[in-house]
Structures are given as structure tokens and as C-alpha cells.
Short mmCIF file of C-alpha atoms and ligand atoms in Angstrom, two decimals:
data_model
loop_
_atom_site.label_atom_id
_atom_site.label_comp_id
_atom_site.label_asym_id
_atom_site.label_seq_id
_atom_site.Cartn_x
_atom_site.Cartn_y
_atom_site.Cartn_z
CA MET D 125 5.52 -16.73 -119.85
CA SER D 126 4.00 -13.98 -118.72
CA ILE D 127 0.54 -13.49 -117.08
CA GLU D 128 -1.57 -9.92 -118.32
CA PRO D 129 -2.92 -7.19 -115.35
CA VAL D 130 -6.09 -7.83 -115.77
CA GLN D 131 -7.61 -4.86 -115.74
CA LEU D 132 -10.06 -4.87 -112.78
CA ASP D 133 -13.20 -2.51 -115.01
CA LEU D 134 -15.70 -2.34 -111.95
CA PHE D 135 -18.24 -3.35 -113.27
CA SER D 136 -21.37 -4.43 -110.56
CA PRO D 137 -23.59 -7.38 -111.60
CA PHE D 138 -26.21 -5.39 -109.25
CA GLN D 139 -26.65 -2.85 -112.31
CA GLU D 140 -28.03 -4.98 -115.22
CA LEU D 141 -30.85 -6.44 -112.22
CA GLU D 142 -34.39 -5.18 -111.11
CA LEU D 143 -34.65 -7.10 -108.11
CA PRO D 144 -38.65 -7.24 -106.66
CA GLU D 145 -38.33 -4.91 -103.65
CA LYS D 146 -41.76 -6.52 -102.24
CA SER D 147 -42.85 -10.39 -101.37
CA ILE D 148 -45.43 -11.55 -103.88
CA HIS D 149 -49.20 -12.11 -102.16
CA PRO D 150 -48.45 -16.12 -101.91
CA ARG D 151 -52.68 -15.90 -103.12
CA ASN D 152 -50.46 -14.58 -106.54
CA TYR D 153 -48.27 -16.82 -106.60
CA LYS D 154 -48.60 -19.77 -108.84
CA GLN D 155 -50.11 -17.18 -111.77
CA ILE D 156 -47.01 -15.37 -111.74
CA LEU D 157 -45.79 -18.83 -111.63
CA ARG D 158 -47.54 -19.69 -114.59
CA LYS D 159 -46.31 -16.05 -116.22
CA LEU D 160 -42.99 -17.10 -116.28
CA LEU D 161 -43.43 -19.90 -117.61
CA SER D 162 -45.43 -19.08 -120.78
CA GLU D 163 -42.33 -15.72 -121.75
CA ASP D 164 -39.78 -17.11 -124.44
CA LEU D 165 -37.43 -19.63 -122.09
CA ASN D 166 -34.32 -19.62 -125.16
CA PHE D 167 -32.60 -17.38 -124.22
CA HIS D 168 -30.02 -18.38 -127.10
CA SER D 169 -29.14 -14.63 -128.37
CA GLU D 170 -28.11 -13.84 -125.34
CA ASN D 171 -25.19 -14.07 -123.56
CA SER D 172 -24.06 -16.39 -121.30
CA THR D 173 -20.35 -15.82 -120.78
CA TYR D 174 -20.73 -13.28 -118.13
CA ALA D 175 -19.01 -12.78 -114.64
CA THR D 176 -16.94 -16.39 -113.96
CA HIS D 177 -20.79 -18.82 -115.85
CA ASN D 178 -17.78 -20.06 -118.74
CA PHE D 179 -14.87 -21.41 -116.77
CA HIS D 180 -15.28 -24.12 -117.91
CA ALA D 181 -17.74 -26.54 -120.35
CA PHE D 182 -20.05 -28.80 -118.74
CA PRO D 183 -22.53 -30.91 -120.13
CA ALA D 184 -26.53 -29.53 -120.42
CA LYS D 185 -25.28 -26.52 -118.64
CA PHE D 186 -27.86 -24.26 -118.04
CA PRO D 187 -28.15 -20.34 -120.25
CA PRO D 188 -28.04 -19.04 -117.37
CA GLN D 189 -30.73 -16.41 -118.46
CA LEU D 190 -32.85 -19.82 -117.43
CA PRO D 191 -32.42 -19.91 -113.57
CA LYS D 192 -32.10 -16.24 -113.00
CA LYS D 193 -36.06 -15.54 -114.60
CA PHE D 194 -37.20 -17.90 -112.30
CA ILE D 195 -35.23 -16.81 -109.05
CA VAL D 196 -35.66 -12.55 -109.39
CA GLY D 197 -39.42 -13.56 -110.71
CA LEU D 198 -40.46 -15.31 -107.78
CA THR D 199 -37.49 -14.92 -104.43
CA LEU D 200 -36.37 -12.11 -102.81
CA PRO D 201 -33.20 -10.87 -101.42
CA GLY D 202 -31.44 -13.68 -98.71
CA GLU D 203 -33.60 -15.93 -99.41
CA ARG D 204 -32.73 -19.66 -100.31
CA ILE D 205 -32.57 -21.14 -103.33
CA LEU D 206 -31.14 -24.97 -104.13
CA ASP D 207 -30.30 -26.40 -107.15
CA PRO D 208 -29.64 -30.81 -105.98
CA MET D 209 -27.77 -31.78 -109.02
CA SER D 210 -26.23 -28.93 -109.38
CA GLY D 211 -23.69 -29.47 -112.42
CA SER D 212 -20.58 -26.33 -112.78
CA GLY D 213 -23.00 -24.20 -110.16
CA THR D 214 -24.84 -22.53 -112.94
CA THR D 215 -27.89 -22.29 -110.36
CA VAL D 216 -26.53 -21.62 -107.59
CA LEU D 217 -24.24 -18.61 -109.07
CA GLU D 218 -27.18 -16.56 -110.15
CA ALA D 219 -28.37 -17.42 -107.02
CA MET D 220 -24.77 -15.56 -105.34
CA LEU D 221 -24.78 -12.39 -108.22
CA LEU D 222 -28.62 -11.78 -107.37
CA GLY D 223 -28.08 -11.72 -103.94
CA ARG D 224 -29.83 -14.19 -103.17
CA HIS D 225 -28.39 -18.37 -101.02
CA GLY D 226 -27.76 -20.05 -103.84
CA ILE D 227 -27.43 -24.03 -102.15
CA GLY D 228 -25.99 -26.94 -104.58
CA MET D 229 -25.15 -30.45 -104.90
CA ASP D 230 -23.63 -32.81 -106.42
CA ILE D 231 -21.65 -36.22 -107.18
CA ASP D 232 -19.75 -35.51 -109.19
CA PRO D 233 -16.44 -34.98 -108.01
CA LEU D 234 -15.60 -32.19 -111.33
CA ALA D 235 -18.63 -30.36 -110.60
CA LEU D 236 -18.14 -30.04 -107.31
CA SER D 237 -15.20 -28.81 -108.66
CA ILE D 238 -16.22 -26.58 -111.02
CA GLY D 239 -19.41 -24.77 -109.19
CA LYS D 240 -17.24 -23.95 -105.92
CA VAL D 241 -14.38 -21.97 -108.14
CA LYS D 242 -17.35 -20.14 -109.87
CA VAL D 243 -18.46 -18.61 -106.75
CA THR D 244 -15.46 -18.59 -104.60
CA PRO D 245 -13.60 -15.42 -104.91
CA VAL D 246 -10.37 -14.64 -104.56
CA ASP D 247 -7.76 -12.22 -104.34
CA LEU D 248 -6.58 -11.53 -107.88
CA GLY D 249 -2.79 -9.83 -106.55
CA LYS D 250 -2.23 -13.66 -105.23
CA LEU D 251 -4.56 -15.26 -108.29
CA ILE D 252 -2.05 -13.54 -110.60
CA SER D 253 1.33 -14.35 -108.24
CA ASN D 254 0.15 -17.58 -107.59
CA GLY D 255 -0.65 -18.53 -111.96
CA LYS D 256 2.75 -17.30 -112.98
CA PHE D 257 5.20 -19.79 -109.94
CA VAL D 258 3.21 -22.76 -111.66
CA ILE D 259 3.91 -21.92 -115.30
CA GLN D 260 7.96 -20.45 -114.75
CA GLN D 261 8.15 -23.41 -112.03
CA ALA D 262 6.82 -25.88 -114.34
CA THR D 263 8.47 -24.01 -117.97
CA HIS D 264 11.94 -24.30 -115.55
CA ALA D 265 11.21 -28.40 -115.07
CA LEU D 266 10.49 -29.20 -118.75
CA ARG D 267 13.83 -27.11 -119.85
CA PHE D 268 16.03 -28.41 -116.49
CA LYS D 269 14.38 -31.69 -115.17
CA LYS D 270 13.23 -33.66 -117.59
CA LYS D 271 14.54 -37.08 -116.38
CA GLU D 272 12.80 -36.24 -113.34
CA LEU D 273 9.91 -36.00 -114.88
CA GLU D 274 9.40 -39.06 -116.41
CA THR D 275 10.62 -41.13 -113.22
CA ALA D 276 7.58 -39.49 -111.70
CA LEU D 277 5.36 -39.95 -114.02
CA SER D 278 6.01 -43.35 -114.53
CA GLY D 279 5.62 -43.38 -110.51
CA ARG D 280 2.04 -41.13 -110.55
CA PHE D 281 0.00 -43.49 -112.03
CA ASP D 282 -2.19 -47.42 -111.16
CA PRO D 283 -1.59 -49.59 -114.27
CA SER D 284 -4.95 -49.06 -115.32
CA THR D 285 -5.21 -45.76 -115.19
CA LYS D 286 -1.80 -45.18 -116.92
CA LYS D 287 -2.86 -47.45 -119.55
CA PHE D 288 -6.44 -44.94 -119.43
CA VAL D 289 -3.43 -42.21 -120.21
CA ASP D 290 -0.95 -43.48 -122.15
CA TYR D 291 -3.75 -44.15 -125.20
CA TRP D 292 -4.88 -41.02 -124.22
CA PHE D 293 -2.43 -38.00 -124.66
CA LEU D 294 1.00 -37.90 -126.05
CA GLU D 295 3.45 -37.73 -123.67
CA GLU D 296 5.28 -34.91 -123.88
CA THR D 297 1.86 -33.68 -123.42
CA GLN D 298 1.25 -35.84 -119.99
CA LEU D 299 5.05 -34.82 -118.43
CA GLU D 300 3.46 -30.27 -119.73
CA LEU D 301 0.59 -31.80 -117.43
CA LEU D 302 2.59 -33.02 -115.03
CA ALA D 303 4.82 -30.08 -114.88
CA LEU D 304 1.99 -27.63 -114.29
CA ILE D 305 0.63 -29.86 -111.73
CA ARG D 306 3.21 -30.44 -109.88
CA GLY D 307 3.56 -26.51 -109.63
CA ILE D 308 0.29 -26.46 -108.08
CA GLU D 309 0.38 -29.27 -105.54
CA SER D 310 3.03 -26.87 -104.15
CA ILE D 311 0.47 -23.93 -103.59
CA SER D 312 -0.88 -23.87 -99.62
CA ASP D 313 -3.96 -22.03 -99.99
CA HIS D 314 -6.91 -24.41 -101.05
CA SER D 315 -9.23 -21.50 -103.31
CA ILE D 316 -5.89 -20.56 -105.49
CA ARG D 317 -5.61 -24.10 -105.75
CA ARG D 318 -8.46 -25.06 -107.05
CA PHE D 319 -9.18 -22.35 -109.67
CA LEU D 320 -5.57 -23.58 -111.54
CA GLU D 321 -6.92 -26.88 -111.16
CA ILE D 322 -10.16 -26.06 -113.00
CA ALA D 323 -8.44 -23.91 -115.53
CA LEU D 324 -6.32 -27.23 -116.79
CA SER D 325 -9.42 -29.33 -116.24
CA SER D 326 -10.20 -26.59 -119.05
CA ILE D 327 -7.91 -27.33 -121.11
CA ILE D 328 -8.25 -30.66 -121.09
CA ILE D 329 -12.38 -31.14 -121.65
CA THR D 330 -13.13 -28.97 -124.31
CA LYS D 331 -16.09 -29.95 -127.69
CA SER D 332 -12.52 -30.63 -129.63
CA GLY D 333 -10.79 -33.26 -126.96
CA GLY D 334 -8.88 -30.36 -126.38
CA ILE D 335 -5.06 -31.12 -124.84
CA SER D 336 -5.59 -35.05 -125.42
CA LEU D 337 -6.01 -36.99 -129.01
CA ALA D 338 -9.53 -37.51 -128.08
CA TYR D 339 -11.46 -35.70 -131.25
CA ASP D 340 -14.21 -34.91 -129.50
CA LEU D 341 -15.45 -34.67 -125.16
CA ALA D 342 -18.79 -33.13 -125.60
CA HIS D 343 -20.86 -35.36 -128.50
CA THR D 344 -20.02 -39.01 -128.75
CA ARG D 345 -17.70 -41.42 -127.63
CA PRO D 346 -14.45 -39.91 -127.73
CA HIS D 347 -12.77 -41.29 -130.48
CA ARG D 348 -9.48 -41.00 -130.28
CA LEU D 349 -6.94 -39.12 -133.67
CA SER D 350 -4.00 -40.56 -133.32
CA ASN D 351 -2.68 -37.55 -135.93
CA LYS D 352 -4.32 -35.29 -133.59
CA ALA D 353 -1.15 -32.07 -132.40
CA PRO D 354 -2.30 -31.35 -129.33
CA ARG D 355 -1.53 -27.46 -128.32
CA PHE D 356 1.33 -26.69 -125.94
CA ALA D 357 0.10 -27.60 -122.39
CA ILE D 358 1.51 -24.70 -120.53
CA ASP D 359 0.33 -22.09 -123.36
CA GLU D 360 -3.27 -23.29 -122.95
CA PHE D 361 -2.74 -22.46 -119.80
CA ARG D 362 -1.28 -18.86 -119.68
CA LYS D 363 -4.73 -18.15 -122.10
CA ARG D 364 -7.10 -20.11 -119.90
CA ILE D 365 -5.44 -17.69 -117.01
CA ASN D 366 -5.84 -14.68 -118.14
CA LYS D 367 -9.80 -15.64 -119.51
CA ASN D 368 -10.84 -16.50 -116.34
CA LEU D 369 -8.75 -13.70 -113.56
CA LYS D 370 -10.74 -11.56 -115.91
CA HIS D 371 -14.10 -12.81 -114.77
CA MET D 372 -12.77 -13.76 -111.97
CA SER D 373 -12.57 -9.70 -110.96
CA LYS D 374 -16.87 -9.49 -110.66
CA LEU D 375 -17.47 -12.41 -108.40
CA ALA D 376 -15.89 -10.40 -105.37
CA TRP D 377 -18.82 -7.26 -105.76
CA SER D 378 -21.76 -10.37 -105.21
CA ARG D 379 -23.99 -9.37 -102.16
CA GLY D 380 -25.04 -13.30 -102.07
CA ARG D 381 -24.04 -16.61 -100.66
CA ALA D 382 -23.16 -20.28 -102.25
CA ASP D 383 -22.72 -23.44 -100.60
CA LEU D 384 -22.24 -25.91 -101.67
CA PHE D 385 -21.87 -29.63 -100.74
CA CYS D 386 -20.66 -33.26 -102.28
CA SER D 387 -24.68 -35.21 -101.54
CA ASN D 388 -27.02 -37.18 -103.03
CA ALA D 389 -30.21 -35.29 -104.33
CA GLN D 390 -32.39 -38.58 -103.55
CA THR D 391 -31.30 -37.77 -99.81
CA ALA D 392 -30.37 -34.71 -99.83
CA GLY D 393 -29.24 -33.66 -96.35
CA ILE D 394 -31.34 -30.14 -96.19
CA ALA D 395 -33.84 -29.50 -92.98
CA ASP D 396 -37.68 -29.47 -94.03
CA ASP D 397 -39.57 -27.24 -95.59
CA SER D 398 -36.69 -24.95 -95.68
CA ILE D 399 -36.04 -23.96 -99.19
CA ASP D 400 -37.72 -20.79 -100.84
CA LEU D 401 -36.91 -21.84 -104.15
CA ILE D 402 -35.52 -25.53 -106.13
CA ILE D 403 -33.87 -24.57 -109.91
CA THR D 404 -32.07 -28.13 -111.22
CA SER D 405 -31.39 -30.52 -114.01
CA PRO D 406 -32.05 -33.78 -113.66
CA PRO D 407 -29.26 -35.71 -116.14
CA TYR D 408 -30.98 -37.83 -119.25
CA ALA D 409 -32.04 -41.25 -118.87
CA ALA D 410 -30.73 -44.38 -119.31
CA ASN D 411 -27.49 -42.10 -119.81
CA ALA D 412 -28.04 -40.36 -122.56
CA ILE D 413 -24.94 -37.84 -121.83
CA ASP D 414 -22.76 -39.62 -119.27
CA TYR D 415 -20.79 -36.96 -116.91
CA MET D 416 -18.10 -39.27 -116.66
CA ARG D 417 -16.92 -40.03 -120.64
CA ALA D 418 -15.60 -36.54 -120.28
CA HIS D 419 -14.75 -36.14 -116.64
CA LYS D 420 -12.38 -39.06 -115.92
CA PHE D 421 -9.99 -37.63 -118.58
CA SER D 422 -9.23 -34.68 -116.46
CA LEU D 423 -9.61 -36.12 -113.17
CA VAL D 424 -6.87 -38.37 -113.82
CA TRP D 425 -4.53 -35.85 -113.30
CA PHE D 426 -5.81 -35.14 -110.46
CA GLY D 427 -5.43 -38.55 -108.35
CA HIS D 428 -7.70 -40.15 -109.34
CA CYS D 429 -8.16 -44.02 -110.38
CA ILE D 430 -10.17 -44.91 -113.31
CA ASP D 431 -11.48 -48.34 -111.93
CA PHE D 432 -13.04 -46.35 -108.93
CA LEU D 433 -14.03 -43.34 -111.38
CA GLY D 434 -16.04 -46.19 -113.67
CA LYS D 435 -18.41 -48.19 -110.24
CA MET D 436 -18.75 -43.94 -109.99
CA ARG D 437 -20.36 -44.52 -112.91
CA GLY D 438 -23.40 -46.39 -112.17
CA ASP D 439 -24.58 -44.22 -109.16
CA TYR D 440 -25.47 -41.59 -110.94
CA ILE D 441 -29.41 -40.95 -111.28
CA GLY D 442 -30.24 -42.34 -114.85
CA GLY D 443 -27.26 -45.42 -114.93
CA GLU D 444 -27.62 -48.53 -116.52
CA ARG D 445 -26.48 -50.74 -113.65
CA THR D 446 -30.18 -52.50 -112.17
CA HIS D 447 -29.34 -55.32 -110.46
CA ASN D 448 -30.24 -55.15 -107.14
CA PHE D 449 -31.45 -52.09 -107.75
CA LYS D 450 -35.04 -51.40 -105.76
CA MET D 451 -37.43 -50.57 -107.41
CA ALA D 452 -40.31 -47.52 -107.05
CA ASP D 453 -43.76 -48.97 -108.12
CA LEU D 454 -44.45 -46.22 -110.87
CA PRO D 455 -47.92 -44.53 -111.91
CA ALA D 456 -50.25 -46.00 -114.75
CA TYR D 457 -48.77 -43.79 -117.34
CA ALA D 458 -44.31 -44.00 -116.54
CA GLU D 459 -45.41 -47.72 -116.39
CA SER D 460 -46.83 -47.93 -119.21
CA ILE D 461 -43.87 -46.12 -120.89
CA VAL D 462 -41.44 -48.70 -118.94
CA SER D 463 -43.45 -52.48 -120.37
CA LYS D 464 -43.22 -50.44 -124.31
CA VAL D 465 -39.35 -49.64 -123.29
CA SER D 466 -39.27 -53.71 -121.22
CA GLU D 467 -41.19 -55.28 -125.01
CA LYS D 468 -38.44 -54.16 -127.24
CA ASP D 469 -35.35 -54.74 -124.92
CA HIS D 470 -35.94 -56.04 -121.36
CA LYS D 471 -32.34 -54.84 -119.89
CA LYS D 472 -33.28 -51.40 -121.75
CA GLY D 473 -36.90 -51.00 -119.64
CA ASN D 474 -35.26 -52.03 -116.48
CA VAL D 475 -33.07 -48.88 -117.10
CA LEU D 476 -35.66 -46.91 -117.14
CA ARG D 477 -37.16 -48.25 -114.85
CA ARG D 478 -34.43 -47.28 -112.80
CA TYR D 479 -34.31 -43.61 -114.02
CA TYR D 480 -37.87 -43.29 -112.90
CA THR D 481 -37.56 -45.07 -109.12
CA GLU D 482 -34.30 -41.87 -109.06
CA MET D 483 -36.44 -39.44 -110.32
CA THR D 484 -39.65 -40.86 -107.23
CA LEU D 485 -37.25 -39.77 -104.47
CA SER D 486 -35.58 -37.21 -105.72
CA LEU D 487 -39.17 -35.65 -106.62
CA SER D 488 -39.38 -36.28 -102.73
CA GLU D 489 -36.29 -34.44 -101.25
CA MET D 490 -37.18 -31.93 -103.51
CA PHE D 491 -41.76 -32.07 -102.14
CA ARG D 492 -39.77 -32.44 -97.96
CA VAL D 493 -37.09 -29.51 -98.03
CA LEU D 494 -39.43 -26.97 -99.94
CA LYS D 495 -41.17 -24.62 -97.60
CA PRO D 496 -45.39 -24.14 -98.47
CA GLY D 497 -46.38 -22.33 -101.06
CA LYS D 498 -43.07 -22.71 -102.65
CA ALA D 499 -41.72 -23.75 -106.42
CA ALA D 500 -39.33 -26.68 -107.98
CA ILE D 501 -38.37 -26.06 -111.36
CA VAL D 502 -37.50 -28.62 -112.94
CA ILE D 503 -35.72 -28.38 -116.70
CA VAL D 504 -36.08 -31.96 -118.38
CA GLY D 505 -35.09 -33.72 -121.41
CA SER D 506 -36.07 -37.09 -123.35
CA SER D 507 -34.16 -39.56 -124.14
CA VAL D 508 -34.67 -41.99 -126.87
CA MET D 509 -34.63 -46.37 -126.23
CA ARG D 510 -35.18 -48.73 -128.01
CA GLY D 511 -36.30 -45.75 -130.74
CA ILE D 512 -39.22 -44.77 -127.91
CA ASP D 513 -38.94 -41.63 -126.47
CA SER D 514 -39.22 -42.14 -122.21
CA GLU D 515 -41.38 -39.00 -121.75
CA THR D 516 -39.58 -37.43 -119.71
CA ALA D 517 -41.59 -34.03 -118.95
CA LYS D 518 -45.31 -36.45 -118.62
CA CYS D 519 -44.06 -38.94 -116.22
CA LEU D 520 -42.10 -36.69 -114.43
CA CYS D 521 -44.95 -34.53 -114.57
CA GLU D 522 -47.19 -37.56 -112.84
CA ILE D 523 -44.86 -38.81 -110.21
CA GLY D 524 -44.57 -35.35 -109.16
CA LYS D 525 -48.16 -35.57 -108.43
CA THR D 526 -47.66 -38.43 -106.25
CA VAL D 527 -45.35 -37.21 -104.02
CA GLY D 528 -47.91 -34.25 -103.38
CA PHE D 529 -46.98 -31.99 -106.00
CA ASP D 530 -49.45 -29.64 -107.92
CA ILE D 531 -47.93 -29.11 -111.58
CA VAL D 532 -48.46 -25.22 -112.67
CA ASP D 533 -47.75 -25.60 -116.41
CA THR D 534 -44.96 -27.55 -118.45
CA ALA D 535 -43.27 -24.93 -120.73
CA GLU D 536 -40.67 -26.02 -123.84
CA ARG D 537 -37.51 -23.99 -124.58
CA LYS D 538 -35.02 -25.14 -127.74
CA LEU D 539 -32.17 -26.38 -126.90
CA ASP D 540 -29.40 -24.40 -129.04
CA ARG D 541 -26.99 -27.28 -129.59
CA ASN D 542 -24.15 -24.97 -131.20
CA ARG D 543 -23.79 -23.77 -127.24
CA ARG D 544 -24.53 -26.69 -125.51
CA MET D 545 -22.63 -29.91 -125.23
CA MET D 546 -25.57 -31.78 -125.86
CA PRO D 547 -26.23 -35.66 -126.78
CA ALA D 548 -26.31 -34.36 -130.22
CA ARG D 549 -27.78 -38.42 -132.98
CA LYS D 550 -25.14 -36.95 -136.31
CA ASN D 551 -26.74 -39.37 -138.47
CA ALA D 552 -30.34 -38.67 -137.44
CA GLN D 553 -32.95 -37.11 -140.04
CA PRO D 554 -33.28 -33.77 -138.26
CA GLU D 555 -37.66 -33.87 -139.36
CA SER D 556 -38.09 -37.17 -137.73
CA GLN D 557 -41.27 -36.71 -134.85
CA ILE D 558 -38.39 -37.75 -132.15
CA GLU D 559 -35.58 -36.27 -133.38
CA GLU D 560 -37.52 -33.03 -132.95
CA ARG D 561 -38.48 -33.46 -130.00
CA MET D 562 -34.96 -34.91 -128.67
CA HIS D 563 -34.38 -30.99 -129.51
CA LYS D 564 -36.52 -29.58 -126.79
CA GLU D 565 -36.42 -28.86 -122.90
CA TYR D 566 -39.11 -29.15 -120.85
CA ILE D 567 -39.36 -26.57 -117.91
CA ILE D 568 -41.91 -28.52 -115.43
CA GLY D 569 -43.19 -25.60 -112.28
CA PHE D 570 -43.74 -27.80 -109.57
CA TYR D 571 -46.15 -26.35 -106.70
CA LYS D 572 -45.91 -27.42 -103.21
CA PRO D 573 -49.37 -26.49 -101.31
CA LYS D 574 -49.73 -24.88 -98.56
C1 LIG M 1085 -27.63 -31.61 -116.19
S1 LIG M 1085 -26.41 -31.87 -114.91
C2 LIG M 1085 -26.68 -30.06 -114.21
C3 LIG M 1085 -25.79 -29.24 -115.19
C4 LIG M 1085 -26.81 -27.86 -114.57
N1 LIG M 1085 -27.58 -27.85 -114.71
C5 LIG M 1085 -25.65 -26.48 -115.12
O1 LIG M 1085 -25.81 -25.79 -115.46
O2 LIG M 1085 -24.12 -26.86 -115.29
C6 LIG M 1085 -27.06 -32.84 -113.94
C7 LIG M 1085 -25.69 -33.05 -112.62
O3 LIG M 1085 -26.61 -34.32 -112.19
C8 LIG M 1085 -25.68 -34.88 -111.48
N2 LIG M 1085 -25.96 -36.28 -110.74
C9 LIG M 1085 -26.02 -37.14 -111.00
N3 LIG M 1085 -26.52 -37.85 -110.55
C10 LIG M 1085 -26.20 -37.32 -109.36
C11 LIG M 1085 -27.44 -37.58 -107.66
N4 LIG M 1085 -27.68 -39.26 -106.78
N5 LIG M 1085 -27.35 -36.93 -107.11
C12 LIG M 1085 -26.48 -35.36 -107.17
N6 LIG M 1085 -26.26 -35.19 -108.37
C13 LIG M 1085 -26.06 -36.34 -109.67
C14 LIG M 1085 -25.01 -35.19 -111.78
O4 LIG M 1085 -23.38 -35.55 -111.85
C15 LIG M 1085 -24.66 -33.29 -112.96
O5 LIG M 1085 -23.70 -33.09 -112.62
#
């Protein structure tokens, strides 16, 4: 087993940039925002895998050019850019690469780990030697200490988690994963350990279900393919490390800063009037993208219990649990959409009400932390509930106004479903109006008046 030496190509991300060197006159700010929103925001033909952006698959991940456009157009180096639902950290990484201070928060443990790895430069020499060590240890354990591995595997999980693991992973794959994880757990450097964990996770969570028996971890509920021949985990891990190492070499050049922490977007622990720009994309309503459904496939290997992960799922914005949930009063249009859904299905109506309640709180927090005279760029898609379009963009504009924002404009972009992990509805008629809308997302320019 070998890890190829990395060619450091002395690339600097700054070679590509045109940084605005002078600040925007406050009088022109809204005009510039409107112009940015009127430009092409599709970026389908552009490379989205530079720097560390491609370390790990993530549902509804931004193309990096999307946050980059607004960061370059609306902020100066050193300014603070927040993504309160940062997912895999695209906004935070772009902010850092552009010499700004990116701040991200999320409640999903895997999202936070992915984001942290993507923005933390590590010593490449140490990474290579630690990667080699883990692979050698795992190979040795599989060859000569199989019994010991089997005993460790039988005691590793609680009964529910074991049931889940046994259903989705062949026993030989379980042993390979455990051999790798034991090697990773023995590494003392926290950043290197996390880098290796994320490399391991990325061979489990792939569109094709990676080394598990899942057919698809991106679009649908995962289906188990009992005749799938999963690949050898150690080879996949080695390939992935080599790939990520090359990209990691490009991070060391960044002049910016990045901080990511676990926090709820509805109660962000950030000072009033302290952020220069927000760029974020909240979850879809009604759990249309269920992050935990895929993430649990790798989180169980890092010490999380399946029952606990199942409970956490209810805490995500857009979750379906409504019992004892304190609902907000909604403005007229959002209320009318909720009522339409409720007439068809009372429970689903409550789920949508919960979503708009959570988004009211999130938008209020964004308004509180943003400096006056600055913008929040919020990217959303619609969900379809009992045949009714949730009209998320329109409702969020209305809610945004109630918390104090001006709406500068709303732009549209087409989703590139080949590239992003999105909730594609496989058998839907592509020409239907609602399907047409599901293939779009909306970029709302909120402005906090001075
Ligand atoms: C659409 S994804 C963000 C993707 C991100 N733009 C990227 O490029 O990777 C939405 C994120 O919101 C997070 N989220 C859900 N509920 C949250 C909450 N209450 N507070 C903070 N983040 C939350 C989810 O875990 C998920 O990572």
C-alpha cells in the first residue's frame, strides 16, 4: 500500500482574483447587489472542485462560484462573512480563500467536521506519514489479527446500531472499516485525525452508496442491494487520501480566516450588528432533503448511536415533528399557503407551519447580527406538499419584510442535478409546472436598512 508523494504546484488562489480594493459607497450598495442578482448565477460549466471544495459529497452544496460572486462584489478583505447553516462549508471556505473571515455554524456533526477539514491547512508531510501508518496498520490487522478485529467489532455497537450496520455493510467491509478506524483513532494530532475520518466518510457517502450495500445515498431513500459487490475499503481510502492531499496543498496560501462551530441558526451566539455579509441556503421544507438519512451511514462508525441520530433528525430546520412545537403567527401569504396544504392534509400543513416558524426565527437572527446597510443572500428551493408548491422564496420574502429587511430582488438559477445531490423526483413528468419549479432555486437579496 502506498500513498503517492504530493506534487506541490505552488498555486495561489489569489492569482485568479480581482479583489475590489476600495469600499463600496453606501449609496451604491443596493444597486451593486441588484446588479449581481441580475447576472448569470448558473455556473454549470465551471469547475467546482478546486481547493478543498470536493473533499466530501454533500446534499444541495453550493457551486463555490455562487458565494464567491457575492463575497467579491460586496465585501473587502478582512470582513466577516457568515453562513448560519453552513453545511459542508462552501461559503466559509470561499471567504477564507478570498482573504475574508468566514464564520459558519451548523447542527449536523458530519457537516461541521467536513467544513473544518476543508478550512484547516495541515502539514502535508505529517499527513502522508500518518496516512501510510493507518493503511499499514489496517492491512496488518486484516491479515494477522482478524480474530481480534472480530471481537472488537462484536463489542463496538449498541444493539440498534449493530442492527443498522449489519443490514447495510457486509461483514468483511465492517472489518475493513474497523481496521482503518482503529488506526485513525490512534493518531494524536486532532486535525490529521479529522482529515482521515473525513476521507473515510467520503468513501461511504457517495451517490452510488460507496462501500455500503446502499444503492443510492443521494436522491432516494437508500435501497439495499444484496448482490452489490462493495469495493475494498482500504484501496478506496488510499485513493481518496491521495486525491484530497493534492487539493490540501492549495490551502496553505490562504490569507483569510475561518471559524466553524456547532450552533442553531435560530439562536446564533454572535454579537449584534457585527457581520458584513450573510450567504446561506437553509434546508428545504418538510425534510425534502434528509441530511441524517445519508450521514448516519458514516456517523455510526465514529461513535454515534443510531437511536440518538434518529432523535437529532427532528431538530433540523424543516423537520417533521410538530408535537409541542411553538408556532409563530405567519404573515398573510405564508398563512394562505399553509392553509391550502392543511386543507388537504392537516399534519403536512403543520409541518410547513413549523418550517416557516423556524425560518422566521432564523431570518430574525440574521437581521440582528448583520451590520446596518449590509445584505443577507438566502438561496432556497420549493417543496411540493400534497401537490401544492410551498412557494418558499415568496413566503420568505414576506417573512423577511416582517423582521425588518428590504427585499432588493429575487433571482433564479437552474439546478444542475447531475452535479448536486438533490431531491430529484425520479418518475415525475419533467414538463409539469411544479417539476419545472423544483428544478430551480431562488436567490433572495435581503438588505438591512441603515
Ligand atoms: C442546504 S444545506 C447547506 C449546504 C451548504 N450551502 C453547502 O454548500 O454545503 C443546509 C444545512 O442546514 C443545516 N441545518 C439544519 N437545521 C439547522 C439549524 N437549526 N441550525 C443550523 N444549521 C441547520 C443542515 O444540517 C444542513 O447542513
